Coordinates of C-alpha atoms and ligand atoms in Angstrom, one line a residue:
X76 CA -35.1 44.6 -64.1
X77 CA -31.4 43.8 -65.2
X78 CA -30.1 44.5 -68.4
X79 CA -27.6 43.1 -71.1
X80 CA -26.1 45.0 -73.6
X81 CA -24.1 43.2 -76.7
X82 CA -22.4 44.9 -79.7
X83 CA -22.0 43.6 -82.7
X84 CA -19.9 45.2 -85.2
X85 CA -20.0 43.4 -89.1
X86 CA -16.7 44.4 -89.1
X87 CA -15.5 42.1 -85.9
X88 CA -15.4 38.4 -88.2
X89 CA -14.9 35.2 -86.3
X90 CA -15.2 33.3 -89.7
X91 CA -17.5 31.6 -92.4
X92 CA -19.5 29.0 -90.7
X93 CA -18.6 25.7 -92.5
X94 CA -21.8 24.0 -93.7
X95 CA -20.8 20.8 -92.4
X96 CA -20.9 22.1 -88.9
X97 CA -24.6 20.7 -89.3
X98 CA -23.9 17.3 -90.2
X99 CA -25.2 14.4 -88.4
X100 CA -24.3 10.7 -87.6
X101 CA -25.5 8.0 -88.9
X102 CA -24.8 4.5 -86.8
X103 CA -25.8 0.9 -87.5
X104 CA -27.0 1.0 -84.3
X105 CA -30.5 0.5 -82.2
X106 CA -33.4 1.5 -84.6
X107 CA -31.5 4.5 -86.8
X108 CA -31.0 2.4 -90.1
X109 CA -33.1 -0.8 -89.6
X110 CA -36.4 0.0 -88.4
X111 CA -35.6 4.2 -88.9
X112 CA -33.9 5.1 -91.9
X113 CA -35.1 2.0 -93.7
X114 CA -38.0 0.3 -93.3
X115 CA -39.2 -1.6 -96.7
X116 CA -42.3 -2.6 -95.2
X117 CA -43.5 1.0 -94.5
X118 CA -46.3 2.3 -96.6
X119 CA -44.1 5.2 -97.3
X120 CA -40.9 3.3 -98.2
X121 CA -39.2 4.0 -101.8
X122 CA -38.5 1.4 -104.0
X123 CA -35.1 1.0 -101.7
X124 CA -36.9 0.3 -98.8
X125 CA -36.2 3.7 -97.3
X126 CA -38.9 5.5 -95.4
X127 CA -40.4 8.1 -98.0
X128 CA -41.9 10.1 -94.5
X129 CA -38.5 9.9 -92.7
X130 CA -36.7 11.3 -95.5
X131 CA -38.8 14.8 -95.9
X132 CA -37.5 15.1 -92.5
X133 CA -34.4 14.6 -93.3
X134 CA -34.1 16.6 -96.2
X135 CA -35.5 19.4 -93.9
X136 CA -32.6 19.4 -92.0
X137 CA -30.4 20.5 -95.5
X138 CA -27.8 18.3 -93.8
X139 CA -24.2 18.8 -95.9
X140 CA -22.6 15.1 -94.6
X141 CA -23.3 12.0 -92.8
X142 CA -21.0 10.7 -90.7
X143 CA -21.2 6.8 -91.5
X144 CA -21.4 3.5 -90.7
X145 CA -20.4 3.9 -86.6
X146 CA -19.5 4.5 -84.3
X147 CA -18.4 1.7 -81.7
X148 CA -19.6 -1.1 -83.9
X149 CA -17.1 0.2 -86.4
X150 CA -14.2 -1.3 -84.7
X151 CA -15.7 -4.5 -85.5
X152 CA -17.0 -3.8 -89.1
X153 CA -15.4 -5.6 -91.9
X154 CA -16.4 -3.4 -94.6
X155 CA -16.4 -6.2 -97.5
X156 CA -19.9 -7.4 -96.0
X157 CA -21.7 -4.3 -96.6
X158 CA -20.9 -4.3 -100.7
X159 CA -21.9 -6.7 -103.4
X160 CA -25.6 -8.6 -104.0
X161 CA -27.8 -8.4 -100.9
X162 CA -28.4 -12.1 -100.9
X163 CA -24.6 -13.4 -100.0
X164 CA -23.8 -10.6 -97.1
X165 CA -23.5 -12.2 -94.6
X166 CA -24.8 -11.7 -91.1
X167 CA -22.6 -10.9 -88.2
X168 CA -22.6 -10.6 -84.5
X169 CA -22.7 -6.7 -83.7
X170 CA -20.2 -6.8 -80.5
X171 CA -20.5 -3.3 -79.5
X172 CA -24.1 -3.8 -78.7
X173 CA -24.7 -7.3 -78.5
X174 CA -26.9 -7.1 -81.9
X175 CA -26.7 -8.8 -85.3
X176 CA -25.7 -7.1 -88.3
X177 CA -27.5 -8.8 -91.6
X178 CA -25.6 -5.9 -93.7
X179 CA -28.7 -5.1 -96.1
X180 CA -27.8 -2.1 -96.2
X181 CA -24.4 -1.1 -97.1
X182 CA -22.2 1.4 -98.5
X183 CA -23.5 1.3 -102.0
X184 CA -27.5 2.2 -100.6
X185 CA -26.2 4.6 -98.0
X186 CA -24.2 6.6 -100.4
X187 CA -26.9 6.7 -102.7
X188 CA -29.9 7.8 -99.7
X189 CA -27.3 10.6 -98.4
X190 CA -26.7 11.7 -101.9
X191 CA -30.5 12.1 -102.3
X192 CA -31.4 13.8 -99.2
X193 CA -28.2 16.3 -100.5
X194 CA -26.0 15.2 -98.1
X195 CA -21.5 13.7 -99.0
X196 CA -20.6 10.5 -96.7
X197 CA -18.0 10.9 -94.1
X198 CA -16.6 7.1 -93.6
X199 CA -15.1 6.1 -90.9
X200 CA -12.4 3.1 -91.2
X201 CA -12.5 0.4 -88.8
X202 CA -8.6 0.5 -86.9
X203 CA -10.0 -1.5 -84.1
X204 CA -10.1 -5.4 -85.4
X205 CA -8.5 -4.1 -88.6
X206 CA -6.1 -1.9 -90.0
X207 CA -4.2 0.2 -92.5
X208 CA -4.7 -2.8 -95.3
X209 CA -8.5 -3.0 -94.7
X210 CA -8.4 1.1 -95.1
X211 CA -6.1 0.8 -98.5
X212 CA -8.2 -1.5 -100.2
X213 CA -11.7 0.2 -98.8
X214 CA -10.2 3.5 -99.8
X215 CA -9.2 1.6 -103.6
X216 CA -12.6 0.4 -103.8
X217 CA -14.4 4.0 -103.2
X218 CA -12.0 6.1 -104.9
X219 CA -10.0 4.5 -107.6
X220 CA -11.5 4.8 -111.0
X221 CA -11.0 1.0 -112.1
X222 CA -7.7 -1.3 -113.4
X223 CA -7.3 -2.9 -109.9
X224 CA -8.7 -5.6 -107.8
X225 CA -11.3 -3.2 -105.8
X226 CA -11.8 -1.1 -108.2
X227 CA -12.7 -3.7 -110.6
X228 CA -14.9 -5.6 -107.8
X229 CA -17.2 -2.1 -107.2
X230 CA -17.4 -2.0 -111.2
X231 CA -18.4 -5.4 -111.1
X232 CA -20.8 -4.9 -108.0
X233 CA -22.9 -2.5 -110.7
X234 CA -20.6 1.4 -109.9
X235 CA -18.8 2.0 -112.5
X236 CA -17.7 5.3 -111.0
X237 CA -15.9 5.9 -108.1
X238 CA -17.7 6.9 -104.7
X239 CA -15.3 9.7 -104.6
X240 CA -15.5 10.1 -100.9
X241 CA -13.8 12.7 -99.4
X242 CA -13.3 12.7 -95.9
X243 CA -12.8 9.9 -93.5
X244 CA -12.4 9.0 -90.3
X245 CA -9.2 7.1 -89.1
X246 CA -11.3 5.2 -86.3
X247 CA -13.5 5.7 -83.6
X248 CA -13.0 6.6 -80.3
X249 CA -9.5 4.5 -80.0
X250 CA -8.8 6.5 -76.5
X251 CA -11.8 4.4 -74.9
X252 CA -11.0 1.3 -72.9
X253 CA -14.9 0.0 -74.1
X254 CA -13.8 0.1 -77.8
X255 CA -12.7 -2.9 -79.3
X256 CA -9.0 -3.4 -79.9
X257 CA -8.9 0.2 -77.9
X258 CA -5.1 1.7 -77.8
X259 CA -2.8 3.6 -76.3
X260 CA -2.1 7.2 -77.9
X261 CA 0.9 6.5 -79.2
X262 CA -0.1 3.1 -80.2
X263 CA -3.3 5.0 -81.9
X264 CA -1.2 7.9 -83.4
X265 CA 1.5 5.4 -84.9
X266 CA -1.5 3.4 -86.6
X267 CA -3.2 6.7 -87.5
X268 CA 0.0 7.7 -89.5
X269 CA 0.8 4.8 -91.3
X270 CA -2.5 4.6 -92.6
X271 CA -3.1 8.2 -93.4
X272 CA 0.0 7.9 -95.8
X273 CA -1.4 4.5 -97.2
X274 CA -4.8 5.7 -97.7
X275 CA -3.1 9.1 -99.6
X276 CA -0.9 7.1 -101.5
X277 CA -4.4 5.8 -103.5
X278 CA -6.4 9.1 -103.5
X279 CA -4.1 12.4 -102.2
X280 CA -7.3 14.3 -102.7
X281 CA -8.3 13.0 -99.2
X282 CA -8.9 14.6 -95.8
X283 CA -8.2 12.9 -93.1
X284 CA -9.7 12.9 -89.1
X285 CA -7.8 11.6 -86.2
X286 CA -9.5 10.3 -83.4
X287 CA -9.4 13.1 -80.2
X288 CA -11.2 12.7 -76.5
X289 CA -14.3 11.0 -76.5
X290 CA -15.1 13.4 -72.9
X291 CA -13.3 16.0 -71.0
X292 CA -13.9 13.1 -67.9
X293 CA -11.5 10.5 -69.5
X294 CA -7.6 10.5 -67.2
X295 CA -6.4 10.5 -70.8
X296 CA -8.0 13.8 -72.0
X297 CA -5.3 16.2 -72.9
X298 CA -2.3 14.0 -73.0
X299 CA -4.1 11.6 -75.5
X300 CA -4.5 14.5 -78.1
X301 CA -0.3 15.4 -77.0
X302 CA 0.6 12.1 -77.6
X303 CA -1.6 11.2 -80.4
X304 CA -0.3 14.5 -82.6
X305 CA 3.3 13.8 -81.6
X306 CA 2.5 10.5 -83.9
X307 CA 0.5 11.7 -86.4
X308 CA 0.5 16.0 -86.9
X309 CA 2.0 16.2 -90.4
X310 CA -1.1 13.8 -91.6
X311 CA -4.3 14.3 -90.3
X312 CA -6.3 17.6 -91.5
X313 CA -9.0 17.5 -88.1
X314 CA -8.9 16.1 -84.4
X315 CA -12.2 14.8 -83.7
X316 CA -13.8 14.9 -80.1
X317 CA -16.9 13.6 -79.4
X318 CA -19.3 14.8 -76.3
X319 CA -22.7 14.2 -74.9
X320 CA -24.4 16.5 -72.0
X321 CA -26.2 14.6 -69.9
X322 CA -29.0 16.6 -68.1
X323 CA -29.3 13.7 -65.3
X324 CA -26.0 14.9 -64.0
X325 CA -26.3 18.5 -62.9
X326 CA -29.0 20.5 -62.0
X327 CA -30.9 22.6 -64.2
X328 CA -28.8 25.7 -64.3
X329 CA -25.8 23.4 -65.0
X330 CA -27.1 21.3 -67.4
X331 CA -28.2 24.9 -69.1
X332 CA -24.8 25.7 -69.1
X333 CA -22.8 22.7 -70.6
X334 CA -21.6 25.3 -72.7
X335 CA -19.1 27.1 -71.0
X336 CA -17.6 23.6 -70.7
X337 CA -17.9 23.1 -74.4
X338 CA -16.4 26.3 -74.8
X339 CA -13.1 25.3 -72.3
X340 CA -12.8 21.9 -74.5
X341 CA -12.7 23.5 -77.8
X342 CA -10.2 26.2 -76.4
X343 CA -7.8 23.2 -75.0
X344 CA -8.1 21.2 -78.0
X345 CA -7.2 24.2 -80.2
X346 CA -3.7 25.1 -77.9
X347 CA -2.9 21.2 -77.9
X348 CA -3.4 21.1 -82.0
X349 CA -1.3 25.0 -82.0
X350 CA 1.2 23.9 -79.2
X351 CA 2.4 20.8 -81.6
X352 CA 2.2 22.7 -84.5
X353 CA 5.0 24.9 -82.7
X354 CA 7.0 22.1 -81.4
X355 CA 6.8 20.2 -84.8
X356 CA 8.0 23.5 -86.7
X357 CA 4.9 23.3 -88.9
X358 CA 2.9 25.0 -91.0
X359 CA 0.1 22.9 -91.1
X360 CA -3.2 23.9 -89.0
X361 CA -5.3 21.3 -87.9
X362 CA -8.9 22.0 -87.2
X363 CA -11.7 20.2 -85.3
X364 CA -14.4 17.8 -86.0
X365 CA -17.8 17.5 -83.3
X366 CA -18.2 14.4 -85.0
X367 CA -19.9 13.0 -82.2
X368 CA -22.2 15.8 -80.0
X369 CA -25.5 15.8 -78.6
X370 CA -28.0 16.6 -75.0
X371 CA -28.9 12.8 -73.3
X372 CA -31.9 12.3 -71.6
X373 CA -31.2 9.2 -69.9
X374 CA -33.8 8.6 -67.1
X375 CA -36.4 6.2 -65.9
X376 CA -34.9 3.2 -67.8
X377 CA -35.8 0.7 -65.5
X378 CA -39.3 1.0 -67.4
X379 CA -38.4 1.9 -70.6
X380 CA -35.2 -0.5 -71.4
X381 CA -35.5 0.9 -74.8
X382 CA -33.5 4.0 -73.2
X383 CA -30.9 1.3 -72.4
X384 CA -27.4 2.1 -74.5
X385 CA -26.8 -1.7 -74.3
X386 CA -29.7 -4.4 -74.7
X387 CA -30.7 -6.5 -71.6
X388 CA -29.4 -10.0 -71.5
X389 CA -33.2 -11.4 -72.6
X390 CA -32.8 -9.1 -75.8
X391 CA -29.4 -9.9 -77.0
X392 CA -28.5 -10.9 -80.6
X393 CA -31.7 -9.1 -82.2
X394 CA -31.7 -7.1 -85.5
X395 CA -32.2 -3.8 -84.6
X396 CA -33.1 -3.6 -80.8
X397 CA -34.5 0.0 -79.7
X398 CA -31.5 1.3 -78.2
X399 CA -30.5 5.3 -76.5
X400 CA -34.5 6.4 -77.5
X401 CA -34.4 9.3 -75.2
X402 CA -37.6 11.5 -75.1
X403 CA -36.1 15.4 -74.8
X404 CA -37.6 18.2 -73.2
X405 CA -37.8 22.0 -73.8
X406 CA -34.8 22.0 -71.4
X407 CA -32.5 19.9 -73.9
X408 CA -33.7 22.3 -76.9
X409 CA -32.6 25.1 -74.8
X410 CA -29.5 23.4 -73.7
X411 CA -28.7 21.9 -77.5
X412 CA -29.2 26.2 -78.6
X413 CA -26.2 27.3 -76.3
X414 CA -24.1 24.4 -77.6
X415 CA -24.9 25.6 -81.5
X416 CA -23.7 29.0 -80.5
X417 CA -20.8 27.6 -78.7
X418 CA -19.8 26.0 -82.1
X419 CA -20.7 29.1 -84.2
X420 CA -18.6 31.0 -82.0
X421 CA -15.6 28.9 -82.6
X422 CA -16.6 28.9 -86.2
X423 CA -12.3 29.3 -87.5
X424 CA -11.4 25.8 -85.8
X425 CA -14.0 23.9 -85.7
X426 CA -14.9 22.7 -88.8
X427 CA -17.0 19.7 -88.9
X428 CA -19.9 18.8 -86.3
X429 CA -21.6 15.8 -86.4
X430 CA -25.3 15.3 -84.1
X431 CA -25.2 12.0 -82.7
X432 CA -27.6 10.5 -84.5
X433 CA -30.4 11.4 -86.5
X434 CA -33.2 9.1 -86.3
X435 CA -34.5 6.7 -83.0
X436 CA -30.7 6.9 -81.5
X437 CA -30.8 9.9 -79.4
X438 CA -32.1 11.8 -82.4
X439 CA -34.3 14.4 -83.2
X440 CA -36.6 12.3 -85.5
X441 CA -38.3 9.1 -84.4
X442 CA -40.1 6.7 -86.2
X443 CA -42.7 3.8 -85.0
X444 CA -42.5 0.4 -87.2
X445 CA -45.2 0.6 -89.6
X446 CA -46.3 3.5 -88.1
X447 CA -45.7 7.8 -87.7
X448 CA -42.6 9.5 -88.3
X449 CA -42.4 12.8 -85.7
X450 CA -39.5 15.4 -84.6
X451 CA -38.6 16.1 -81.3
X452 CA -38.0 19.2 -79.3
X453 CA -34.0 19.2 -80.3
X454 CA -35.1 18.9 -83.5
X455 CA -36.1 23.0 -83.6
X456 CA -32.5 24.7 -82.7
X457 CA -31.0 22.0 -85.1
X458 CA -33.7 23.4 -87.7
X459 CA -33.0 27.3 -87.0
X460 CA -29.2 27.5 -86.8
X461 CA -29.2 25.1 -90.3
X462 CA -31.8 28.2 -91.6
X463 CA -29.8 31.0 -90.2
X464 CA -26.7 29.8 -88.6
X465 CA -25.0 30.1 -91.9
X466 CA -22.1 32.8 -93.3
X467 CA -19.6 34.7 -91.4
X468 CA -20.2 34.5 -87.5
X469 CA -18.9 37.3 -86.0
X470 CA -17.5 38.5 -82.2
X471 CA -19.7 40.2 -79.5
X472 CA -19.0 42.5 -77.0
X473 CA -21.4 41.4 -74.2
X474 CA -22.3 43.4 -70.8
X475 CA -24.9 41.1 -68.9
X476 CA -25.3 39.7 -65.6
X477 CA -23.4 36.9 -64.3
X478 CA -24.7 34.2 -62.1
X479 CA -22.8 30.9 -61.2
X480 CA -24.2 27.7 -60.7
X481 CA -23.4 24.1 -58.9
X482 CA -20.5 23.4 -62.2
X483 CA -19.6 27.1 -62.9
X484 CA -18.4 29.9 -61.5
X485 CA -18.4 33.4 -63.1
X486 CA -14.4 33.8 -63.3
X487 CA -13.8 37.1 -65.4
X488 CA -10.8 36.9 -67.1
Ligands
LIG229 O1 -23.7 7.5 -80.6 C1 -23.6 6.3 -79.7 C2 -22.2 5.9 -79.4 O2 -21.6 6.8 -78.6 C3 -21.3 5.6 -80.5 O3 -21.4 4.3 -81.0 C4 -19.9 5.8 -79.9 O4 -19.0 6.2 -80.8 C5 -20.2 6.7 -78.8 O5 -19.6 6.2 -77.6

């Protein structure tokens, strides 16, 4: 039999492991809100029309933020139809997944359903279609206490205190030609900047996330981030990257170990962040934000279109089509375990990491209309490392066995 050996010494710290390295994303997308999240018809619902079974789940999770409202569709999303009465939002045409958007639920219900399952909102600003004017006077409406037009319009929309929201998302996925209004990096970074300063010119308190890679496979990886930070460094707080292992790719043992990939993206992204840092002559660190992370298990979709990312051309321009509802395996727990610890171990940079999403889409918990809520097999590491993946992470010395596999080769360094 071989043998492993690992050391671990309390006095060899990594870091504290940030809670919100267990958050999870929250799109308008497929079945996760409508039809997931929030279902008034459900004998469980509350008397918001959220799911009363779903939300146990939830709250099982102890899930610190949501990342909210997208996503692609966010690119897209004017944010004045998800406030005000109900009645007069109107509905829109949900480009990003050829869906409609009827806006019942907004910013006011979702801030109030993550504050009740204990989790803080982290908003993302559309800079597709819009732009640094949308974000001012979405950030005036949240954050400023009253005496101005939003302010005064959220009062009057039944808030009389601000949202208060913290951290936000300057975009999503820009670097992606399937994004709408997609940009360059310097046409992304420039954009990123001037609205960073706008947005902290009505609430400094802010933090702020640039949009990073959206996959080590894109040409632009690397010199996206380069470009981007020579824009933007001096004010963002995080670069976001977003990532999803797809176990129809590789074989088994590869797919097992997405992440020693994980582990070489977080390492780039850190010496591209530290490299401008140097150049710029800064003493600002920027960390990371997962915000976008999860195992796929995209296969046999030719019988299950609900497994589709995109609805078929007979199912277009639905409320809520099922959309990414991908049935894991023990494999996927496995592989979404070595991924947690790849975070934990990089617990001093990255800060924020966000599962992509958390119910129907890709997600751990599923629902059935009118019917069971249930968890999945990811939903068990994401349960364990929330119970004890929390404190000070700290370094091992490992001696073990090395094997390579079809993506990796053992390369000791
Ligand atoms: O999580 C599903 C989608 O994946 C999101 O809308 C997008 O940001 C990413 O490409």
């Amino acid at each position: 039999m071989q043998k492993a050996q690992m050391i671990i010494d309390a006095d060899y710290q990594i870091a504290r492991v940030e809670d919100r390295l267990y958050s999870f994303f929250v799109e308008h997308m497929g079945r996760c809100v409508y039809n997931g999240l929030y279902e008034p018809t459900h004998p469980s619902a509350d008397a918001n029309g959220f799911r009363g079974d779903v939300k146990e789940l939830v709250r099982s999770l102890h899930i610190p933020a949501i990342r909210y409202p997208g996503g692609n569709m966010v690119s897209g999303f004017d944010w004045e139809d998800s406030v005000g009465p109900v009645e007069r939002r109107p509905r829109r045409l949900e480009l990003s997944r050829t869906s409609i958007e009827p806006n019942t639920v907004g910013l006011s219900e979702f801030y109030d359903y993550a504050e009740e399952v204990g989790a803080k909102l982290i908003y993302a600003v559309n800079l597709g279609t819009r732009g640094p004017e949308e974000a001012r006077n979405l950030i005036e409406y949240t954050n400023h206490r009253s005496g101005s037009y939003y302010s005064d319009l959220r009062r009057a929309n039944g808030r009389e205190q601000p949202f208060g929201i913290k951290t936000w998302c300057l975009g999503n996925e820009m670097d992606g030609s399937w994004q709408m209004c997609h940009k360059t990096a310097r046409e992304y970074g420039a954009v990123a900047r001037e609205t960073a300063k706008i947005m902290r010119w009505v609430d400094p308190k802010i933090e702020l996330i640039a949009v990073g890679s959206s996959g080590m496979e894109l040409p632009t990886y690397g010199q996206w981030e380069l470009d981007m930070l020579d824009e933007c460094y001096e004010q963002i707080d995080y670069v976001a990257f977003h990532r999803y292992f797809r176990n129809t790719e590789t074989d088994s043992a590869s797919y097992l170990a997405s992440s020693v990939s994980l582990d070489e993206m977080i390492r780039t992204l850190t010496s591209i962040c530290d490299a401008t840092k140097g150049k710029k002559h800064s003493k600002k660190q920027l960390h990371l934000s997962f915000d976008e992370w999860n195992v796929l298990h995209r296969t046999d979709v030719e019988r299950h279109p609900e497994r589709l990312s995109m609805p078929r051309p007979e199912d277009a321009w639905a409320v809520a089509p099922a959309l990414i509802e991908h049935t894991y395996t023990f494999e996927d727990a496995l592989c979404m375990g070595f991924l947690l610890n790849t975070l934990i171990r990089h617990a001093d940079r990255v800060k924020i990491a966000c599962l992509a999403q958390l119910v129907n889409v890709i997600a751990p918990i599923m629902t059935r209309v009118g019917g069971s809520a249930w968890v999945q097999s990811i939903y068990w590491p994401l349960l364990r490392v929330s119970e004890y993946g929390r404190g000070v992470a700290l370094l091992p010395q490992l001696k073990s066995p090395v094997g390579d596999c079809s993506a990796y080769a053992y390369s000791p360094s």
